[in-house]
Amino acid sequence: MPEGPEIWRTADLLTESLKNDTITDLYFAFDELKDYESKLKGKSVKNVKARGKAILTYFEGDTVMYSHNQLYGKWMVSEAGEEPDTNRSLRVAIHNGKKSAYLYSASQIEILGKQEISEHSYIKKLGPDVLHPETTYEDILAQYTSDEFKNRKLTTLLLDQGFVSGIGNYLRSEIMFYAKVAPHQKLRAYSDEEKKALAKATVKLSVRSYETGGITNDPSIVEALKREGAKRSEFRHFVYKRTDDRCHKCGRIIEEEKTSGRKIYYCPNCQLEES
């Protein structure tokens, strides 16, 4: 499932491709949305914004399309009228004179009025979006120091969109590694300094992944590995999906562990087992 950085980059692409250009044609696969094909044709997209792992497409007037990619959803953009070669199921298509944007395989698509956004069942439960321009380090630190979350296990908490929105499985492992914390404790067990390190890592790696297209590793390590001819999968992350490979920082073997049905990855040397 795409995480916050990928969703924000998608929103940027859609904004660049669709904003302020007249919609020449529109397609909705779901019957309950069919009426909007004629209602929105001839209007324009005014903006596209990310909210956690969802995307809000603002049409001219009061109409907003909420879409959530879930596990398999994917937006693709092409030159006007050129449909991508894919076996995915088309859910939405938006065409203008320059570009066409296609949403495939997404299962959650709704049309809202602007006034309904804040009360949407998904959006109203979101914690601060780490990539939102108005979100600060202090906002993220406040989540880590809040009594509301202190009895939650860190590995579970980092996937809770009500804690910090946009974090998924790869950012979870990378944040814990960068903060140098053991991944097996409840939030209350971490020191104030470790919570500050976690907040810093949450912001830094989310922004880094957004800016680089998914790379969380230190730029110096990335460049060194590229010079050696390493593949993207070998330099993209510190620990995520690098089981049995050597840690880029200390050389120890990366380990994996399944928690709540999903794997975490960590370095037993860099992330001390006792805090």
PDB file of C-alpha atoms in Angstrom:
ATOM      1  CA  MET A   1       0.000   0.000   0.000  1.00  0.00           C
ATOM      2  CA  PRO A   2       1.388   3.444  -0.858  1.00  0.00           C
ATOM      3  CA  GLU A   3       2.449   5.476   2.159  1.00  0.00           C
ATOM      4  CA  GLY A   4       2.234   9.208   2.807  1.00  0.00           C
ATOM      5  CA  PRO A   5       5.188  10.242   0.605  1.00  0.00           C
ATOM      6  CA  GLU A   6       3.816   8.337  -2.387  1.00  0.00           C
ATOM      7  CA  ILE A   7       0.324   9.766  -1.878  1.00  0.00           C
ATOM      8  CA  TRP A   8       1.673  13.324  -1.686  1.00  0.00           C
ATOM      9  CA  ARG A   9       3.721  12.828  -4.846  1.00  0.00           C
ATOM     10  CA  THR A  10       0.634  11.470  -6.593  1.00  0.00           C
ATOM     11  CA  ALA A  11      -1.395  14.498  -5.472  1.00  0.00           C
ATOM     12  CA  ASP A  12       1.346  16.755  -6.852  1.00  0.00           C
ATOM     13  CA  LEU A  13       1.290  14.945 -10.197  1.00  0.00           C
ATOM     14  CA  LEU A  14      -2.493  15.135 -10.448  1.00  0.00           C
ATOM     15  CA  THR A  15      -2.484  18.827  -9.573  1.00  0.00           C
ATOM     16  CA  GLU A  16       0.153  19.516 -12.210  1.00  0.00           C
ATOM     17  CA  SER A  17      -1.735  17.501 -14.841  1.00  0.00           C
ATOM     18  CA  LEU A  18      -5.327  18.578 -14.143  1.00  0.00           C
ATOM     19  CA  LYS A  19      -5.465  21.921 -12.353  1.00  0.00           C
ATOM     20  CA  ASN A  20      -7.515  24.655 -14.061  1.00  0.00           C
ATOM     21  CA  ASP A  21      -7.898  22.802 -17.377  1.00  0.00           C
ATOM     22  CA  THR A  22     -11.441  22.193 -18.617  1.00  0.00           C
ATOM     23  CA  ILE A  23     -12.610  18.596 -18.219  1.00  0.00           C
ATOM     24  CA  THR A  24     -13.453  17.278 -21.675  1.00  0.00           C
ATOM     25  CA  ASP A  25     -14.613  13.858 -20.516  1.00  0.00           C
ATOM     26  CA  LEU A  26     -15.085  11.978 -17.274  1.00  0.00           C
ATOM     27  CA  TYR A  27     -15.698   8.341 -16.372  1.00  0.00           C
ATOM     28  CA  PHE A  28     -16.846   6.687 -13.145  1.00  0.00           C
ATOM     29  CA  ALA A  29     -17.091   2.907 -12.949  1.00  0.00           C
ATOM     30  CA  PHE A  30     -19.432   2.812  -9.947  1.00  0.00           C
ATOM     31  CA  ASP A  31     -23.137   3.243 -10.749  1.00  0.00           C
ATOM     32  CA  GLU A  32     -23.778   5.572  -7.814  1.00  0.00           C
ATOM     33  CA  LEU A  33     -21.291   8.072  -9.274  1.00  0.00           C
ATOM     34  CA  LYS A  34     -22.425   7.966 -12.909  1.00  0.00           C
ATOM     35  CA  ASP A  35     -24.545  11.138 -12.640  1.00  0.00           C
ATOM     36  CA  TYR A  36     -21.409  13.136 -11.898  1.00  0.00           C
ATOM     37  CA  GLU A  37     -19.973  12.423 -15.345  1.00  0.00           C
ATOM     38  CA  SER A  38     -22.292  14.976 -16.937  1.00  0.00           C
ATOM     39  CA  LYS A  39     -22.356  17.286 -13.932  1.00  0.00           C
ATOM     40  CA  LEU A  40     -18.571  17.740 -13.888  1.00  0.00           C
ATOM     41  CA  LYS A  41     -17.856  17.708 -17.613  1.00  0.00           C
ATOM     42  CA  GLY A  42     -16.965  21.215 -18.750  1.00  0.00           C
ATOM     43  CA  LYS A  43     -15.760  22.198 -15.291  1.00  0.00           C
ATOM     44  CA  SER A  44     -12.186  21.982 -14.017  1.00  0.00           C
ATOM     45  CA  VAL A  45     -10.128  20.482 -11.226  1.00  0.00           C
ATOM     46  CA  LYS A  46      -9.104  23.267  -8.857  1.00  0.00           C
ATOM     47  CA  ASN A  47      -6.730  21.331  -6.620  1.00  0.00           C
ATOM     48  CA  VAL A  48      -5.681  17.860  -5.471  1.00  0.00           C
ATOM     49  CA  LYS A  49      -4.632  17.274  -1.869  1.00  0.00           C
ATOM     50  CA  ALA A  50      -3.352  14.342   0.151  1.00  0.00           C
ATOM     51  CA  ARG A  51      -4.878  13.467   3.499  1.00  0.00           C
ATOM     52  CA  GLY A  52      -3.067  10.595   5.154  1.00  0.00           C
ATOM     53  CA  LYS A  53      -3.287   7.829   2.577  1.00  0.00           C
ATOM     54  CA  ALA A  54      -6.334   9.325   0.827  1.00  0.00           C
ATOM     55  CA  ILE A  55      -6.573  11.860  -1.992  1.00  0.00           C
ATOM     56  CA  LEU A  56      -9.092  14.697  -2.275  1.00  0.00           C
ATOM     57  CA  THR A  57      -9.779  15.987  -5.780  1.00  0.00           C
ATOM     58  CA  TYR A  58     -11.452  19.414  -5.669  1.00  0.00           C
ATOM     59  CA  PHE A  59     -13.629  20.194  -8.664  1.00  0.00           C
ATOM     60  CA  GLU A  60     -14.884  23.631  -9.619  1.00  0.00           C
ATOM     61  CA  GLY A  61     -17.776  24.480  -7.281  1.00  0.00           C
ATOM     62  CA  ASP A  62     -18.559  22.451  -4.156  1.00  0.00           C
ATOM     63  CA  THR A  63     -17.744  18.938  -5.390  1.00  0.00           C
ATOM     64  CA  VAL A  64     -14.854  16.914  -3.958  1.00  0.00           C
ATOM     65  CA  MET A  65     -13.898  13.342  -4.838  1.00  0.00           C
ATOM     66  CA  TYR A  66     -12.508  11.263  -1.985  1.00  0.00           C
ATOM     67  CA  SER A  67     -10.425   8.279  -3.055  1.00  0.00           C
ATOM     68  CA  HIS A  68      -8.361   5.805  -1.081  1.00  0.00           C
ATOM     69  CA  ASN A  69      -6.023   3.473  -2.934  1.00  0.00           C
ATOM     70  CA  GLN A  70      -6.183   0.736  -0.301  1.00  0.00           C
ATOM     71  CA  LEU A  71      -3.769  -2.067  -1.227  1.00  0.00           C
ATOM     72  CA  TYR A  72      -4.079  -2.158  -5.000  1.00  0.00           C
ATOM     73  CA  GLY A  73      -5.286   1.275  -6.119  1.00  0.00           C
ATOM     74  CA  LYS A  74      -3.060   3.326  -8.399  1.00  0.00           C
ATOM     75  CA  TRP A  75      -3.298   6.632 -10.273  1.00  0.00           C
ATOM     76  CA  MET A  76      -1.661   6.848 -13.707  1.00  0.00           C
ATOM     77  CA  VAL A  77      -1.289   9.958 -15.880  1.00  0.00           C
ATOM     78  CA  SER A  78      -0.733  10.019 -19.640  1.00  0.00           C
ATOM     79  CA  GLU A  79      -1.027  12.348 -22.573  1.00  0.00           C
ATOM     80  CA  ALA A  80      -4.644  13.195 -23.381  1.00  0.00           C
ATOM     81  CA  GLY A  81      -6.612  10.119 -24.429  1.00  0.00           C
ATOM     82  CA  GLU A  82      -3.722   7.660 -24.144  1.00  0.00           C
ATOM     83  CA  GLU A  83      -4.790   4.879 -21.809  1.00  0.00           C
ATOM     84  CA  PRO A  84      -2.001   2.990 -19.982  1.00  0.00           C
ATOM     85  CA  ASP A  85      -1.368  -0.639 -20.851  1.00  0.00           C
ATOM     86  CA  THR A  86      -2.509  -2.376 -17.673  1.00  0.00           C
ATOM     87  CA  ASN A  87      -4.725  -5.235 -16.543  1.00  0.00           C
ATOM     88  CA  ARG A  88      -5.990  -3.208 -13.581  1.00  0.00           C
ATOM     89  CA  SER A  89      -9.697  -2.337 -13.297  1.00  0.00           C
ATOM     90  CA  LEU A  90     -10.457   1.255 -14.252  1.00  0.00           C
ATOM     91  CA  ARG A  91     -12.450   3.132 -11.607  1.00  0.00           C
ATOM     92  CA  VAL A  92     -12.138   6.810 -12.614  1.00  0.00           C
ATOM     93  CA  ALA A  93     -10.834   8.672 -15.672  1.00  0.00           C
ATOM     94  CA  ILE A  94     -10.488  12.451 -15.931  1.00  0.00           C
ATOM     95  CA  HIS A  95      -9.596  13.949 -19.309  1.00  0.00           C
ATOM     96  CA  ASN A  96      -8.679  17.461 -20.417  1.00  0.00           C
ATOM     97  CA  GLY A  97      -7.077  18.795 -23.578  1.00  0.00           C
ATOM     98  CA  LYS A  98      -3.566  17.971 -22.398  1.00  0.00           C
ATOM     99  CA  LYS A  99      -3.642  15.066 -19.959  1.00  0.00           C
ATOM    100  CA  SER A 100      -5.657  12.066 -18.869  1.00  0.00           C
ATOM    101  CA  ALA A 101      -5.626  10.764 -15.300  1.00  0.00           C
ATOM    102  CA  TYR A 102      -6.747   7.203 -14.561  1.00  0.00           C
ATOM    103  CA  LEU A 103      -7.491   5.652 -11.183  1.00  0.00           C
ATOM    104  CA  TYR A 104      -7.265   1.870 -11.210  1.00  0.00           C
ATOM    105  CA  SER A 105      -8.356  -0.804  -8.745  1.00  0.00           C
ATOM    106  CA  ALA A 106      -9.313   1.548  -5.905  1.00  0.00           C
ATOM    107  CA  SER A 107     -12.335   0.376  -3.917  1.00  0.00           C
ATOM    108  CA  GLN A 108     -13.121   3.525  -1.929  1.00  0.00           C
ATOM    109  CA  ILE A 109     -14.339   6.415  -4.071  1.00  0.00           C
ATOM    110  CA  GLU A 110     -16.926   8.918  -2.865  1.00  0.00           C
ATOM    111  CA  ILE A 111     -18.271  12.307  -3.914  1.00  0.00           C
ATOM    112  CA  LEU A 112     -18.516  14.848  -1.090  1.00  0.00           C
ATOM    113  CA  GLY A 113     -19.410  18.461  -0.600  1.00  0.00           C
ATOM    114  CA  LYS A 114     -16.616  20.620   0.792  1.00  0.00           C
ATOM    115  CA  GLN A 115     -18.452  20.983   4.096  1.00  0.00           C
ATOM    116  CA  GLU A 116     -18.529  17.192   4.496  1.00  0.00           C
ATOM    117  CA  ILE A 117     -14.773  16.631   4.316  1.00  0.00           C
ATOM    118  CA  SER A 118     -13.901  17.251   7.951  1.00  0.00           C
ATOM    119  CA  GLU A 119     -16.621  14.816   9.071  1.00  0.00           C
ATOM    120  CA  HIS A 120     -15.695  12.010   6.694  1.00  0.00           C
ATOM    121  CA  SER A 121     -15.287   8.765   8.660  1.00  0.00           C
ATOM    122  CA  TYR A 122     -11.633   8.333   7.603  1.00  0.00           C
ATOM    123  CA  ILE A 123     -10.462  11.922   7.596  1.00  0.00           C
ATOM    124  CA  LYS A 124     -11.902  12.942  10.960  1.00  0.00           C
ATOM    125  CA  LYS A 125      -9.895  10.206  12.690  1.00  0.00           C
ATOM    126  CA  LEU A 126      -6.523  11.157  11.190  1.00  0.00           C
ATOM    127  CA  GLY A 127      -3.669  12.306  13.361  1.00  0.00           C
ATOM    128  CA  PRO A 128      -1.359  15.084  12.134  1.00  0.00           C
ATOM    129  CA  ASP A 129      -0.159  14.508   8.587  1.00  0.00           C
ATOM    130  CA  VAL A 130       3.610  14.613   8.829  1.00  0.00           C
ATOM    131  CA  LEU A 131       3.959  15.958   5.270  1.00  0.00           C
ATOM    132  CA  HIS A 132       1.335  18.668   5.521  1.00  0.00           C
ATOM    133  CA  PRO A 133       2.993  22.122   5.207  1.00  0.00           C
ATOM    134  CA  GLU A 134       1.379  23.280   8.453  1.00  0.00           C
ATOM    135  CA  THR A 135       2.526  20.260  10.498  1.00  0.00           C
ATOM    136  CA  THR A 136       5.551  20.981  12.684  1.00  0.00           C
ATOM    137  CA  TYR A 137       8.092  18.868  14.533  1.00  0.00           C
ATOM    138  CA  GLU A 138       6.397  20.018  17.747  1.00  0.00           C
ATOM    139  CA  ASP A 139       3.074  18.615  16.512  1.00  0.00           C
ATOM    140  CA  ILE A 140       4.652  15.215  15.950  1.00  0.00           C
ATOM    141  CA  LEU A 141       6.542  15.294  19.258  1.00  0.00           C
ATOM    142  CA  ALA A 142       3.268  16.083  21.041  1.00  0.00           C
ATOM    143  CA  GLN A 143       1.877  12.788  19.740  1.00  0.00           C
ATOM    144  CA  TYR A 144       4.847  10.832  21.068  1.00  0.00           C
ATOM    145  CA  THR A 145       4.575  12.488  24.489  1.00  0.00           C
ATOM    146  CA  SER A 146       0.776  12.322  24.790  1.00  0.00           C
ATOM    147  CA  ASP A 147      -0.739  10.244  27.573  1.00  0.00           C
ATOM    148  CA  GLU A 148      -3.330   9.086  25.048  1.00  0.00           C
ATOM    149  CA  PHE A 149      -0.825   6.784  23.354  1.00  0.00           C
ATOM    150  CA  LYS A 150       1.595   5.877  26.152  1.00  0.00           C
ATOM    151  CA  ASN A 151       0.254   2.343  26.665  1.00  0.00           C
ATOM    152  CA  ARG A 152       0.424   1.408  23.001  1.00  0.00           C
ATOM    153  CA  LYS A 153       3.209  -0.766  21.581  1.00  0.00           C
ATOM    154  CA  LEU A 154       5.371   1.338  19.273  1.00  0.00           C
ATOM    155  CA  THR A 155       5.269  -1.106  16.362  1.00  0.00           C
ATOM    156  CA  THR A 156       1.468  -1.040  16.360  1.00  0.00           C
ATOM    157  CA  LEU A 157       1.169   2.668  17.079  1.00  0.00           C
ATOM    158  CA  LEU A 158       3.258   3.714  14.090  1.00  0.00           C
ATOM    159  CA  LEU A 159       0.717   2.130  11.743  1.00  0.00           C
ATOM    160  CA  ASP A 160      -2.234   3.850  13.431  1.00  0.00           C
ATOM    161  CA  GLN A 161      -3.345   6.701  11.163  1.00  0.00           C
ATOM    162  CA  GLY A 162      -4.924   8.356  14.188  1.00  0.00           C
ATOM    163  CA  PHE A 163      -1.454   8.746  15.703  1.00  0.00           C
ATOM    164  CA  VAL A 164       0.502  10.192  12.780  1.00  0.00           C
ATOM    165  CA  SER A 165      -1.079   9.876   9.357  1.00  0.00           C
ATOM    166  CA  GLY A 166       0.851   8.717   6.321  1.00  0.00           C
ATOM    167  CA  ILE A 167       3.178   6.227   7.996  1.00  0.00           C
ATOM    168  CA  GLY A 168       3.116   2.663   6.677  1.00  0.00           C
ATOM    169  CA  ASN A 169       5.217  -0.446   6.925  1.00  0.00           C
ATOM    170  CA  TYR A 170       8.466   0.755   5.344  1.00  0.00           C
ATOM    171  CA  LEU A 171       8.507   4.089   7.175  1.00  0.00           C
ATOM    172  CA  ARG A 172       7.759   2.303  10.449  1.00  0.00           C
ATOM    173  CA  SER A 173      10.917   0.188  10.355  1.00  0.00           C
ATOM    174  CA  GLU A 174      13.033   3.030   8.983  1.00  0.00           C
ATOM    175  CA  ILE A 175      11.872   5.498  11.668  1.00  0.00           C
ATOM    176  CA  MET A 176      12.684   3.097  14.506  1.00  0.00           C
ATOM    177  CA  PHE A 177      16.110   2.404  13.022  1.00  0.00           C
ATOM    178  CA  TYR A 178      16.957   6.075  12.468  1.00  0.00           C
ATOM    179  CA  ALA A 179      15.877   6.907  16.026  1.00  0.00           C
ATOM    180  CA  LYS A 180      18.038   4.029  17.324  1.00  0.00           C
ATOM    181  CA  VAL A 181      15.257   2.543  19.429  1.00  0.00           C
ATOM    182  CA  ALA A 182      14.343  -1.045  20.136  1.00  0.00           C
ATOM    183  CA  PRO A 183      11.077  -1.964  18.407  1.00  0.00           C
ATOM    184  CA  HIS A 184       9.569  -4.103  21.165  1.00  0.00           C
ATOM    185  CA  GLN A 185       8.261  -1.725  23.804  1.00  0.00           C
ATOM    186  CA  LYS A 186       5.245   0.367  24.702  1.00  0.00           C
ATOM    187  CA  LEU A 187       5.593   4.086  24.133  1.00  0.00           C
ATOM    188  CA  ARG A 188       5.784   4.828  27.874  1.00  0.00           C
ATOM    189  CA  ALA A 189       9.011   2.792  28.117  1.00  0.00           C
ATOM    190  CA  TYR A 190      10.976   5.156  25.880  1.00  0.00           C
ATOM    191  CA  SER A 191      12.904   8.055  27.380  1.00  0.00           C
ATOM    192  CA  ASP A 192      12.188  11.688  26.572  1.00  0.00           C
ATOM    193  CA  GLU A 193      15.303  11.753  24.391  1.00  0.00           C
ATOM    194  CA  GLU A 194      14.180   8.664  22.503  1.00  0.00           C
ATOM    195  CA  LYS A 195      10.760  10.225  21.892  1.00  0.00           C
ATOM    196  CA  LYS A 196      12.463  13.325  20.529  1.00  0.00           C
ATOM    197  CA  ALA A 197      14.569  11.091  18.282  1.00  0.00           C
ATOM    198  CA  LEU A 198      11.440   9.287  17.088  1.00  0.00           C
ATOM    199  CA  ALA A 199       9.703  12.582  16.286  1.00  0.00           C
ATOM    200  CA  LYS A 200      12.770  13.830  14.435  1.00  0.00           C
ATOM    201  CA  ALA A 201      13.050  10.590  12.470  1.00  0.00           C
ATOM    202  CA  THR A 202       9.330  10.657  11.616  1.00  0.00           C
ATOM    203  CA  VAL A 203       9.629  14.110  10.062  1.00  0.00           C
ATOM    204  CA  LYS A 204      13.047  13.688   8.465  1.00  0.00           C
ATOM    205  CA  LEU A 205      12.491  10.334   6.790  1.00  0.00           C
ATOM    206  CA  SER A 206       8.969  11.149   5.611  1.00  0.00           C
ATOM    207  CA  VAL A 207      10.213  14.340   3.978  1.00  0.00           C
ATOM    208  CA  ARG A 208      13.270  12.581   2.571  1.00  0.00           C
ATOM    209  CA  SER A 209      11.122   9.836   1.066  1.00  0.00           C
ATOM    210  CA  TYR A 210       8.775  12.417  -0.457  1.00  0.00           C
ATOM    211  CA  GLU A 211      11.666  14.388  -1.969  1.00  0.00           C
ATOM    212  CA  THR A 212      13.553  11.349  -3.304  1.00  0.00           C
ATOM    213  CA  GLY A 213      10.672   9.210  -4.536  1.00  0.00           C
ATOM    214  CA  GLY A 214      10.872   6.627  -1.777  1.00  0.00           C
ATOM    215  CA  ILE A 215      14.500   6.578  -0.634  1.00  0.00           C
ATOM    216  CA  THR A 216      15.005   6.810   3.143  1.00  0.00           C
ATOM    217  CA  ASN A 217      18.698   5.907   3.366  1.00  0.00           C
ATOM    218  CA  ASP A 218      21.329   8.586   4.028  1.00  0.00           C
ATOM    219  CA  PRO A 219      22.320  10.369   0.785  1.00  0.00           C
ATOM    220  CA  SER A 220      26.026   9.683   1.392  1.00  0.00           C
ATOM    221  CA  ILE A 221      25.382   5.946   1.689  1.00  0.00           C
ATOM    222  CA  VAL A 222      23.131   5.995  -1.379  1.00  0.00           C
ATOM    223  CA  GLU A 223      25.771   7.708  -3.514  1.00  0.00           C
ATOM    224  CA  ALA A 224      28.525   5.368  -2.340  1.00  0.00           C
ATOM    225  CA  LEU A 225      26.439   2.303  -3.144  1.00  0.00           C
ATOM    226  CA  LYS A 226      25.456   3.710  -6.534  1.00  0.00           C
ATOM    227  CA  ARG A 227      29.138   4.132  -7.404  1.00  0.00           C
ATOM    228  CA  GLU A 228      29.590   0.448  -6.588  1.00  0.00           C
ATOM    229  CA  GLY A 229      26.783  -0.460  -8.990  1.00  0.00           C
ATOM    230  CA  ALA A 230      24.231  -1.368  -6.328  1.00  0.00           C
ATOM    231  CA  LYS A 231      20.595  -1.886  -7.305  1.00  0.00           C
ATOM    232  CA  ARG A 232      17.877   0.432  -5.978  1.00  0.00           C
ATOM    233  CA  SER A 233      16.657  -2.295  -3.626  1.00  0.00           C
ATOM    234  CA  GLU A 234      20.140  -2.406  -2.102  1.00  0.00           C
ATOM    235  CA  PHE A 235      20.441   1.305  -1.353  1.00  0.00           C
ATOM    236  CA  ARG A 236      16.848   2.495  -0.920  1.00  0.00           C
ATOM    237  CA  HIS A 237      16.367   1.711   2.783  1.00  0.00           C
ATOM    238  CA  PHE A 238      18.358   1.282   5.979  1.00  0.00           C
ATOM    239  CA  VAL A 239      16.649  -1.939   7.108  1.00  0.00           C
ATOM    240  CA  TYR A 240      13.270  -2.444   5.421  1.00  0.00           C
ATOM    241  CA  LYS A 241      13.184  -5.744   3.491  1.00  0.00           C
ATOM    242  CA  ARG A 242      16.937  -6.193   4.030  1.00  0.00           C
ATOM    243  CA  THR A 243      16.740  -9.346   6.142  1.00  0.00           C
ATOM    244  CA  ASP A 244      20.120 -11.147   6.368  1.00  0.00           C
ATOM    245  CA  ASP A 245      21.918  -8.243   4.653  1.00  0.00           C
ATOM    246  CA  ARG A 246      24.477  -6.193   6.529  1.00  0.00           C
ATOM    247  CA  CYS A 247      23.527  -2.942   8.241  1.00  0.00           C
ATOM    248  CA  HIS A 248      24.785   0.093   6.296  1.00  0.00           C
ATOM    249  CA  LYS A 249      25.839   1.697   9.588  1.00  0.00           C
ATOM    250  CA  CYS A 250      27.535  -1.046  11.630  1.00  0.00           C
ATOM    251  CA  GLY A 251      27.790  -4.152   9.464  1.00  0.00           C
ATOM    252  CA  ARG A 252      25.631  -6.400  11.652  1.00  0.00           C
ATOM    253  CA  ILE A 253      23.035  -8.648  10.043  1.00  0.00           C
ATOM    254  CA  ILE A 254      19.548  -7.142   9.699  1.00  0.00           C
ATOM    255  CA  GLU A 255      16.816  -9.188  11.325  1.00  0.00           C
ATOM    256  CA  GLU A 256      13.069  -9.410  10.780  1.00  0.00           C
ATOM    257  CA  GLU A 257      10.185 -10.171  13.089  1.00  0.00           C
ATOM    258  CA  LYS A 258       6.460 -10.534  12.528  1.00  0.00           C
ATOM    259  CA  THR A 259       4.213  -8.443  14.764  1.00  0.00           C
ATOM    260  CA  SER A 260       0.431  -8.214  14.369  1.00  0.00           C
ATOM    261  CA  GLY A 261       0.741 -10.090  11.091  1.00  0.00           C
ATOM    262  CA  ARG A 262       3.232  -7.678   9.485  1.00  0.00           C
ATOM    263  CA  LYS A 263       7.011  -7.737   9.446  1.00  0.00           C
ATOM    264  CA  ILE A 264       9.352  -5.246  11.036  1.00  0.00           C
ATOM    265  CA  TYR A 265      13.043  -5.029  10.198  1.00  0.00           C
ATOM    266  CA  TYR A 266      15.792  -3.873  12.548  1.00  0.00           C
ATOM    267  CA  CYS A 267      19.472  -3.946  13.388  1.00  0.00           C
ATOM    268  CA  PRO A 268      20.089  -5.643  16.747  1.00  0.00           C
ATOM    269  CA  ASN A 269      23.248  -3.590  17.228  1.00  0.00           C
ATOM    270  CA  CYS A 270      22.114  -0.085  16.250  1.00  0.00           C
ATOM    271  CA  GLN A 271      18.768  -0.501  17.965  1.00  0.00           C
ATOM    272  CA  LEU A 272      19.554  -1.470  21.503  1.00  0.00           C
ATOM    273  CA  GLU A 273      17.317  -4.151  22.930  1.00  0.00           C
ATOM    274  CA  GLU A 274      17.065  -2.346  26.247  1.00  0.00           C
ATOM    275  CA  SER A 275      16.151   1.346  26.584  1.00  0.00           C
TER     276      SER A 275
END
